[in-house]
Amino acid sequence: MKIIAKTDIGLVRQTKEDNYIVIQKDENNFLAFVCDGMGGHLGGSFASSKTVQMIEEEFNKLDTSKPIKNLGVWLFEIFTNINTAIYEESLRNENLKGMGTTLSGIVVVNNEMYYAHIGDSRIYTFNERDLQQITTDHTYVNTLLLNGLITFKQALKHPKRHVLTNALGIKKNVSVDIGQIRLKEDEGILITTDGLHNLLDGKKLIKLLNEPLTTQEKVDSLVNKALDLGGNDNITLILLEK
């Protein structure tokens, strides 16, 4: 599988709190995650950097020559350990108080694929005809929307649309969305932070993803389009295509 990632500071922010990690041991064992830090320059950068560091350490320790009893449980344990590390550091260091990070991505071990998600970064599957968001945004506004308290149109302009209800490091205990993905032969995966999908809706994304370009060219095109539309946040994405 071709895996191309890119991150850009954008045109407005002075610091980069986004981060990503891609590790590809071989065709059947790899992972790809994005994270979007929060809590100011020091806090957001620390949280996202610490997150990718811990994921790398855990995946590199994994012996893929042996079967994993439960890949979903393994993912949950990693998220729990990251949450504890960030939360406890925020208590120790006044400069990092209130920090946290989103984390969304996939891991494949011996050709078995799972996703894990917390926050408002997103994971999509796509083909020539369709784009499906497989994650749920953990935001205050999305909670209102899912409960029928506001309309989709109201959600787009709601003053609290960026307020997270769940992220790594903001509470002592963490809940994580974890599930299995079974890709069809013609499907790919797009993983993004909100700096991309807040500017490019589904129609724009599917159009750019189906341009007759290489995977690298598609990634560059997506970032450039977000910059053309204002680039008001850090922009990070990972594109996986067969």
PDB file of C-alpha atoms in Angstrom:
ATOM      1  CA  MET A   1       0.000   0.000   0.000  1.00  0.00           C
ATOM      2  CA  LYS A   2       1.266   3.470  -0.854  1.00  0.00           C
ATOM      3  CA  ILE A   3       1.302   5.721   2.223  1.00  0.00           C
ATOM      4  CA  ILE A   4       2.056   9.423   1.804  1.00  0.00           C
ATOM      5  CA  ALA A   5       1.851  11.972   4.634  1.00  0.00           C
ATOM      6  CA  LYS A   6       2.265  15.732   4.761  1.00  0.00           C
ATOM      7  CA  THR A   7       1.963  18.474   7.351  1.00  0.00           C
ATOM      8  CA  ASP A   8       1.930  22.247   6.894  1.00  0.00           C
ATOM      9  CA  ILE A   9       1.844  25.046   9.451  1.00  0.00           C
ATOM     10  CA  GLY A  10      -0.774  26.906   7.398  1.00  0.00           C
ATOM     11  CA  LEU A  11      -1.014  30.642   6.752  1.00  0.00           C
ATOM     12  CA  VAL A  12      -2.284  31.938  10.112  1.00  0.00           C
ATOM     13  CA  ARG A  13      -0.817  29.957  13.009  1.00  0.00           C
ATOM     14  CA  GLN A  14       2.641  30.888  14.274  1.00  0.00           C
ATOM     15  CA  THR A  15       3.338  27.420  15.700  1.00  0.00           C
ATOM     16  CA  LYS A  16       2.706  23.849  14.594  1.00  0.00           C
ATOM     17  CA  GLU A  17       0.795  21.655  17.018  1.00  0.00           C
ATOM     18  CA  ASP A  18      -0.127  18.988  14.450  1.00  0.00           C
ATOM     19  CA  ASN A  19       1.952  15.864  14.128  1.00  0.00           C
ATOM     20  CA  TYR A  20       1.815  12.514  12.373  1.00  0.00           C
ATOM     21  CA  ILE A  21       3.499   9.149  12.348  1.00  0.00           C
ATOM     22  CA  VAL A  22       3.815   6.533   9.596  1.00  0.00           C
ATOM     23  CA  ILE A  23       5.682   3.269  10.126  1.00  0.00           C
ATOM     24  CA  GLN A  24       5.665   0.606   7.432  1.00  0.00           C
ATOM     25  CA  LYS A  25       7.476  -2.576   8.442  1.00  0.00           C
ATOM     26  CA  ASP A  26       6.238  -4.404   5.354  1.00  0.00           C
ATOM     27  CA  GLU A  27       3.141  -4.683   3.154  1.00  0.00           C
ATOM     28  CA  ASN A  28       1.102  -6.399   5.877  1.00  0.00           C
ATOM     29  CA  ASN A  29       2.333  -4.521   8.968  1.00  0.00           C
ATOM     30  CA  PHE A  30       2.104  -0.751   9.185  1.00  0.00           C
ATOM     31  CA  LEU A  31       0.439   2.131  10.955  1.00  0.00           C
ATOM     32  CA  ALA A  32      -0.563   5.716  10.206  1.00  0.00           C
ATOM     33  CA  PHE A  33      -1.825   8.304  12.723  1.00  0.00           C
ATOM     34  CA  VAL A  34      -2.386  12.051  12.838  1.00  0.00           C
ATOM     35  CA  CYS A  35      -2.752  14.187  15.949  1.00  0.00           C
ATOM     36  CA  ASP A  36      -3.687  17.799  16.601  1.00  0.00           C
ATOM     37  CA  GLY A  37      -2.372  19.236  19.856  1.00  0.00           C
ATOM     38  CA  MET A  38      -4.262  21.707  21.998  1.00  0.00           C
ATOM     39  CA  GLY A  39      -3.385  23.881  24.984  1.00  0.00           C
ATOM     40  CA  GLY A  40      -1.227  26.612  23.540  1.00  0.00           C
ATOM     41  CA  HIS A  41       2.167  26.574  21.866  1.00  0.00           C
ATOM     42  CA  LEU A  42       4.048  24.562  24.516  1.00  0.00           C
ATOM     43  CA  GLY A  43       1.193  22.288  25.547  1.00  0.00           C
ATOM     44  CA  GLY A  44      -0.155  21.380  22.116  1.00  0.00           C
ATOM     45  CA  SER A  45       3.288  20.752  20.659  1.00  0.00           C
ATOM     46  CA  PHE A  46       4.332  18.646  23.651  1.00  0.00           C
ATOM     47  CA  ALA A  47       1.149  16.557  23.605  1.00  0.00           C
ATOM     48  CA  SER A  48       1.292  15.732  19.897  1.00  0.00           C
ATOM     49  CA  SER A  49       5.061  15.071  19.944  1.00  0.00           C
ATOM     50  CA  LYS A  50       4.809  12.828  23.015  1.00  0.00           C
ATOM     51  CA  THR A  51       1.984  10.932  21.363  1.00  0.00           C
ATOM     52  CA  VAL A  52       3.858  10.033  18.179  1.00  0.00           C
ATOM     53  CA  GLN A  53       6.956   9.148  20.218  1.00  0.00           C
ATOM     54  CA  MET A  54       5.016   6.653  22.355  1.00  0.00           C
ATOM     55  CA  ILE A  55       3.246   5.123  19.339  1.00  0.00           C
ATOM     56  CA  GLU A  56       6.594   4.601  17.621  1.00  0.00           C
ATOM     57  CA  GLU A  57       8.080   2.945  20.690  1.00  0.00           C
ATOM     58  CA  GLU A  58       5.149   0.570  21.121  1.00  0.00           C
ATOM     59  CA  PHE A  59       4.872  -0.440  17.467  1.00  0.00           C
ATOM     60  CA  ASN A  60       8.610  -1.032  17.160  1.00  0.00           C
ATOM     61  CA  LYS A  61       8.427  -3.353  20.184  1.00  0.00           C
ATOM     62  CA  LEU A  62       5.656  -5.370  18.568  1.00  0.00           C
ATOM     63  CA  ASP A  63       6.723  -8.787  17.274  1.00  0.00           C
ATOM     64  CA  THR A  64       4.632  -9.163  14.118  1.00  0.00           C
ATOM     65  CA  SER A  65       5.934 -12.704  13.582  1.00  0.00           C
ATOM     66  CA  LYS A  66       3.600 -13.790  16.389  1.00  0.00           C
ATOM     67  CA  PRO A  67      -0.169 -13.417  16.348  1.00  0.00           C
ATOM     68  CA  ILE A  68      -1.679 -10.661  18.513  1.00  0.00           C
ATOM     69  CA  LYS A  69      -4.523 -11.938  20.648  1.00  0.00           C
ATOM     70  CA  ASN A  70      -6.582  -8.756  20.234  1.00  0.00           C
ATOM     71  CA  LEU A  71      -5.386  -5.819  18.159  1.00  0.00           C
ATOM     72  CA  GLY A  72      -8.193  -3.600  19.439  1.00  0.00           C
ATOM     73  CA  VAL A  73      -7.143  -4.172  23.054  1.00  0.00           C
ATOM     74  CA  TRP A  74      -3.513  -3.429  22.124  1.00  0.00           C
ATOM     75  CA  LEU A  75      -4.618  -0.117  20.620  1.00  0.00           C
ATOM     76  CA  PHE A  76      -6.705   0.780  23.659  1.00  0.00           C
ATOM     77  CA  GLU A  77      -3.772   0.106  25.975  1.00  0.00           C
ATOM     78  CA  ILE A  78      -1.542   2.411  23.899  1.00  0.00           C
ATOM     79  CA  PHE A  79      -4.135   5.215  24.009  1.00  0.00           C
ATOM     80  CA  THR A  80      -4.545   4.718  27.763  1.00  0.00           C
ATOM     81  CA  ASN A  81      -0.776   4.909  28.352  1.00  0.00           C
ATOM     82  CA  ILE A  82      -0.473   8.043  26.212  1.00  0.00           C
ATOM     83  CA  ASN A  83      -3.395   9.636  28.032  1.00  0.00           C
ATOM     84  CA  THR A  84      -1.791   8.949  31.404  1.00  0.00           C
ATOM     85  CA  ALA A  85       1.594  10.326  30.301  1.00  0.00           C
ATOM     86  CA  ILE A  86       0.111  13.582  28.973  1.00  0.00           C
ATOM     87  CA  TYR A  87      -2.326  14.047  31.852  1.00  0.00           C
ATOM     88  CA  GLU A  88       0.298  13.504  34.554  1.00  0.00           C
ATOM     89  CA  GLU A  89       2.775  15.828  32.823  1.00  0.00           C
ATOM     90  CA  SER A  90       0.093  18.530  32.659  1.00  0.00           C
ATOM     91  CA  LEU A  91      -0.311  18.241  36.436  1.00  0.00           C
ATOM     92  CA  ARG A  92       3.439  18.448  37.054  1.00  0.00           C
ATOM     93  CA  ASN A  93       4.209  21.341  34.719  1.00  0.00           C
ATOM     94  CA  GLU A  94       2.231  24.569  35.077  1.00  0.00           C
ATOM     95  CA  ASN A  95       3.260  25.630  31.552  1.00  0.00           C
ATOM     96  CA  LEU A  96       1.552  22.529  30.132  1.00  0.00           C
ATOM     97  CA  LYS A  97      -1.648  22.720  32.176  1.00  0.00           C
ATOM     98  CA  GLY A  98      -4.764  21.903  30.152  1.00  0.00           C
ATOM     99  CA  MET A  99      -2.929  20.385  27.199  1.00  0.00           C
ATOM    100  CA  GLY A 100      -4.236  17.492  25.142  1.00  0.00           C
ATOM    101  CA  THR A 101      -4.331  16.113  21.633  1.00  0.00           C
ATOM    102  CA  THR A 102      -6.597  14.409  19.148  1.00  0.00           C
ATOM    103  CA  LEU A 103      -5.384  11.091  17.741  1.00  0.00           C
ATOM    104  CA  SER A 104      -6.831   9.237  14.769  1.00  0.00           C
ATOM    105  CA  GLY A 105      -5.424   6.534  12.549  1.00  0.00           C
ATOM    106  CA  ILE A 106      -5.105   2.920  11.571  1.00  0.00           C
ATOM    107  CA  VAL A 107      -2.837   0.007  12.365  1.00  0.00           C
ATOM    108  CA  VAL A 108      -2.392  -3.130  10.279  1.00  0.00           C
ATOM    109  CA  VAL A 109      -0.821  -6.244  11.783  1.00  0.00           C
ATOM    110  CA  ASN A 110      -0.584  -9.394   9.685  1.00  0.00           C
ATOM    111  CA  ASN A 111      -3.077  -7.891   7.234  1.00  0.00           C
ATOM    112  CA  GLU A 112      -5.687  -7.214   9.951  1.00  0.00           C
ATOM    113  CA  MET A 113      -6.712  -3.531  10.056  1.00  0.00           C
ATOM    114  CA  TYR A 114      -8.117  -1.577  12.999  1.00  0.00           C
ATOM    115  CA  TYR A 115      -8.759   2.119  13.505  1.00  0.00           C
ATOM    116  CA  ALA A 116      -8.599   4.105  16.733  1.00  0.00           C
ATOM    117  CA  HIS A 117      -9.931   7.622  17.225  1.00  0.00           C
ATOM    118  CA  ILE A 118     -10.366  10.366  19.793  1.00  0.00           C
ATOM    119  CA  GLY A 119     -11.144  14.044  19.135  1.00  0.00           C
ATOM    120  CA  ASP A 120     -12.074  15.761  15.878  1.00  0.00           C
ATOM    121  CA  SER A 121      -9.440  14.521  13.458  1.00  0.00           C
ATOM    122  CA  ARG A 122     -11.021  12.150  10.946  1.00  0.00           C
ATOM    123  CA  ILE A 123     -10.613   8.878   9.084  1.00  0.00           C
ATOM    124  CA  TYR A 124     -12.334   8.417   5.731  1.00  0.00           C
ATOM    125  CA  THR A 125     -12.568   5.507   3.322  1.00  0.00           C
ATOM    126  CA  PHE A 126     -13.090   6.360  -0.332  1.00  0.00           C
ATOM    127  CA  ASN A 127     -13.322   5.057  -3.885  1.00  0.00           C
ATOM    128  CA  GLU A 128     -14.208   6.637  -7.223  1.00  0.00           C
ATOM    129  CA  ARG A 129     -17.851   7.127  -6.269  1.00  0.00           C
ATOM    130  CA  ASP A 130     -17.991   7.684  -2.552  1.00  0.00           C
ATOM    131  CA  LEU A 131     -16.319   9.130   0.553  1.00  0.00           C
ATOM    132  CA  GLN A 132     -17.299   7.741   3.949  1.00  0.00           C
ATOM    133  CA  GLN A 133     -16.303   9.248   7.291  1.00  0.00           C
ATOM    134  CA  ILE A 134     -15.841   6.278   9.625  1.00  0.00           C
ATOM    135  CA  THR A 135     -15.087   8.316  12.745  1.00  0.00           C
ATOM    136  CA  THR A 136     -17.396  10.504  14.811  1.00  0.00           C
ATOM    137  CA  ASP A 137     -16.233  14.002  15.760  1.00  0.00           C
ATOM    138  CA  HIS A 138     -15.955  14.318  19.538  1.00  0.00           C
ATOM    139  CA  THR A 139     -17.143  17.920  19.680  1.00  0.00           C
ATOM    140  CA  TYR A 140     -19.803  19.832  21.586  1.00  0.00           C
ATOM    141  CA  VAL A 141     -21.531  20.865  18.367  1.00  0.00           C
ATOM    142  CA  ASN A 142     -21.574  17.334  16.952  1.00  0.00           C
ATOM    143  CA  THR A 143     -23.236  16.153  20.166  1.00  0.00           C
ATOM    144  CA  LEU A 144     -25.936  18.789  19.658  1.00  0.00           C
ATOM    145  CA  LEU A 145     -26.294  17.743  16.027  1.00  0.00           C
ATOM    146  CA  LEU A 146     -26.566  14.012  16.788  1.00  0.00           C
ATOM    147  CA  ASN A 147     -29.239  14.727  19.388  1.00  0.00           C
ATOM    148  CA  GLY A 148     -31.274  16.805  16.946  1.00  0.00           C
ATOM    149  CA  LEU A 149     -30.829  20.050  18.883  1.00  0.00           C
ATOM    150  CA  ILE A 150     -29.363  21.978  15.944  1.00  0.00           C
ATOM    151  CA  THR A 151     -29.358  21.572  12.168  1.00  0.00           C
ATOM    152  CA  PHE A 152     -26.352  20.766  10.012  1.00  0.00           C
ATOM    153  CA  LYS A 153     -26.440  24.316   8.649  1.00  0.00           C
ATOM    154  CA  GLN A 154     -26.392  25.725  12.198  1.00  0.00           C
ATOM    155  CA  ALA A 155     -23.512  23.415  13.117  1.00  0.00           C
ATOM    156  CA  LEU A 156     -21.331  24.862  10.363  1.00  0.00           C
ATOM    157  CA  LYS A 157     -21.426  28.337  11.910  1.00  0.00           C
ATOM    158  CA  HIS A 158     -21.879  27.511  15.583  1.00  0.00           C
ATOM    159  CA  PRO A 159     -19.523  29.565  17.839  1.00  0.00           C
ATOM    160  CA  LYS A 160     -18.542  26.432  19.793  1.00  0.00           C
ATOM    161  CA  ARG A 161     -17.972  24.179  16.790  1.00  0.00           C
ATOM    162  CA  HIS A 162     -14.291  23.696  17.697  1.00  0.00           C
ATOM    163  CA  VAL A 163     -14.879  22.766  21.359  1.00  0.00           C
ATOM    164  CA  LEU A 164     -13.785  19.167  21.966  1.00  0.00           C
ATOM    165  CA  THR A 165     -15.657  16.818  24.286  1.00  0.00           C
ATOM    166  CA  ASN A 166     -12.919  14.174  24.216  1.00  0.00           C
ATOM    167  CA  ALA A 167      -9.154  14.232  23.699  1.00  0.00           C
ATOM    168  CA  LEU A 168      -6.049  12.547  25.028  1.00  0.00           C
ATOM    169  CA  GLY A 169      -4.640  14.020  28.219  1.00  0.00           C
ATOM    170  CA  ILE A 170      -7.524  16.225  29.348  1.00  0.00           C
ATOM    171  CA  LYS A 171      -8.934  13.742  31.895  1.00  0.00           C
ATOM    172  CA  LYS A 172      -7.511  11.020  34.116  1.00  0.00           C
ATOM    173  CA  ASN A 173      -9.446   8.309  32.285  1.00  0.00           C
ATOM    174  CA  VAL A 174     -10.035   8.105  28.562  1.00  0.00           C
ATOM    175  CA  SER A 175     -12.622   6.616  26.209  1.00  0.00           C
ATOM    176  CA  VAL A 176     -11.567   5.676  22.689  1.00  0.00           C
ATOM    177  CA  ASP A 177     -13.440   4.693  19.522  1.00  0.00           C
ATOM    178  CA  ILE A 178     -11.901   1.488  18.153  1.00  0.00           C
ATOM    179  CA  GLY A 179     -13.100  -0.722  15.329  1.00  0.00           C
ATOM    180  CA  GLN A 180     -12.078  -2.991  12.488  1.00  0.00           C
ATOM    181  CA  ILE A 181     -11.848  -1.867   8.872  1.00  0.00           C
ATOM    182  CA  ARG A 182     -12.313  -4.211   5.945  1.00  0.00           C
ATOM    183  CA  LEU A 183     -11.325  -2.349   2.799  1.00  0.00           C
ATOM    184  CA  LYS A 184     -12.785  -3.267  -0.552  1.00  0.00           C
ATOM    185  CA  GLU A 185     -10.373  -3.767  -3.426  1.00  0.00           C
ATOM    186  CA  ASP A 186     -10.966  -0.281  -4.858  1.00  0.00           C
ATOM    187  CA  GLU A 187     -10.919   1.628  -1.566  1.00  0.00           C
ATOM    188  CA  GLY A 188      -8.301   3.889  -0.004  1.00  0.00           C
ATOM    189  CA  ILE A 189      -8.027   5.714   3.316  1.00  0.00           C
ATOM    190  CA  LEU A 190      -7.661   9.414   4.089  1.00  0.00           C
ATOM    191  CA  ILE A 191      -6.703  10.546   7.613  1.00  0.00           C
ATOM    192  CA  THR A 192      -6.858  14.278   8.361  1.00  0.00           C
ATOM    193  CA  THR A 193      -6.681  16.901  11.073  1.00  0.00           C
ATOM    194  CA  ASP A 194      -9.373  19.568  11.086  1.00  0.00           C
ATOM    195  CA  GLY A 195      -7.110  22.060   9.313  1.00  0.00           C
ATOM    196  CA  LEU A 196      -7.934  20.143   6.132  1.00  0.00           C
ATOM    197  CA  HIS A 197     -11.499  18.896   6.483  1.00  0.00           C
ATOM    198  CA  ASN A 198     -12.823  22.137   7.969  1.00  0.00           C
ATOM    199  CA  LEU A 199     -11.942  23.820   4.659  1.00  0.00           C
ATOM    200  CA  LEU A 200     -12.586  20.986   2.196  1.00  0.00           C
ATOM    201  CA  ASP A 201     -16.005  19.359   2.394  1.00  0.00           C
ATOM    202  CA  GLY A 202     -16.773  15.881   1.112  1.00  0.00           C
ATOM    203  CA  LYS A 203     -17.425  16.994  -2.464  1.00  0.00           C
ATOM    204  CA  LYS A 204     -14.100  18.802  -2.710  1.00  0.00           C
ATOM    205  CA  LEU A 205     -12.234  15.899  -1.098  1.00  0.00           C
ATOM    206  CA  ILE A 206     -13.651  13.203  -3.362  1.00  0.00           C
ATOM    207  CA  LYS A 207     -13.006  15.336  -6.450  1.00  0.00           C
ATOM    208  CA  LEU A 208      -9.343  15.866  -5.562  1.00  0.00           C
ATOM    209  CA  LEU A 209      -8.854  12.240  -4.486  1.00  0.00           C
ATOM    210  CA  ASN A 210     -10.021  11.032  -7.885  1.00  0.00           C
ATOM    211  CA  GLU A 211      -7.822  13.272  -9.994  1.00  0.00           C
ATOM    212  CA  PRO A 212      -5.505  11.282 -12.336  1.00  0.00           C
ATOM    213  CA  LEU A 213      -2.444  11.967 -10.149  1.00  0.00           C
ATOM    214  CA  THR A 214       0.096  10.027  -8.145  1.00  0.00           C
ATOM    215  CA  THR A 215      -0.533   9.598  -4.418  1.00  0.00           C
ATOM    216  CA  GLN A 216       2.126  12.226  -3.664  1.00  0.00           C
ATOM    217  CA  GLU A 217       0.580  14.662  -6.125  1.00  0.00           C
ATOM    218  CA  LYS A 218      -2.864  14.164  -4.565  1.00  0.00           C
ATOM    219  CA  VAL A 219      -1.487  14.905  -1.091  1.00  0.00           C
ATOM    220  CA  ASP A 220       0.224  18.049  -2.361  1.00  0.00           C
ATOM    221  CA  SER A 221      -2.959  19.111  -4.156  1.00  0.00           C
ATOM    222  CA  LEU A 222      -5.087  18.667  -1.006  1.00  0.00           C
ATOM    223  CA  VAL A 223      -2.723  20.770   1.100  1.00  0.00           C
ATOM    224  CA  ASN A 224      -2.463  23.465  -1.568  1.00  0.00           C
ATOM    225  CA  LYS A 225      -6.247  23.648  -1.877  1.00  0.00           C
ATOM    226  CA  ALA A 226      -6.601  24.129   1.882  1.00  0.00           C
ATOM    227  CA  LEU A 227      -4.000  26.890   1.727  1.00  0.00           C
ATOM    228  CA  ASP A 228      -5.862  28.526  -1.169  1.00  0.00           C
ATOM    229  CA  LEU A 229      -8.999  28.524   0.983  1.00  0.00           C
ATOM    230  CA  GLY A 230      -7.296  30.386   3.816  1.00  0.00           C
ATOM    231  CA  GLY A 231      -5.030  27.898   5.583  1.00  0.00           C
ATOM    232  CA  ASN A 232      -6.301  29.119   8.953  1.00  0.00           C
ATOM    233  CA  ASP A 233      -4.943  26.144  10.904  1.00  0.00           C
ATOM    234  CA  ASN A 234      -2.169  23.570  10.753  1.00  0.00           C
ATOM    235  CA  ILE A 235      -2.906  21.070   7.959  1.00  0.00           C
ATOM    236  CA  THR A 236      -1.976  17.389   8.246  1.00  0.00           C
ATOM    237  CA  LEU A 237      -3.053  14.351   6.261  1.00  0.00           C
ATOM    238  CA  ILE A 238      -2.091  10.800   5.426  1.00  0.00           C
ATOM    239  CA  LEU A 239      -3.289   9.178   2.198  1.00  0.00           C
ATOM    240  CA  LEU A 240      -3.228   5.402   1.775  1.00  0.00           C
ATOM    241  CA  GLU A 241      -3.891   3.912  -1.655  1.00  0.00           C
ATOM    242  CA  LYS A 242      -3.419   0.467  -3.187  1.00  0.00           C
TER     243      LYS A 242
END
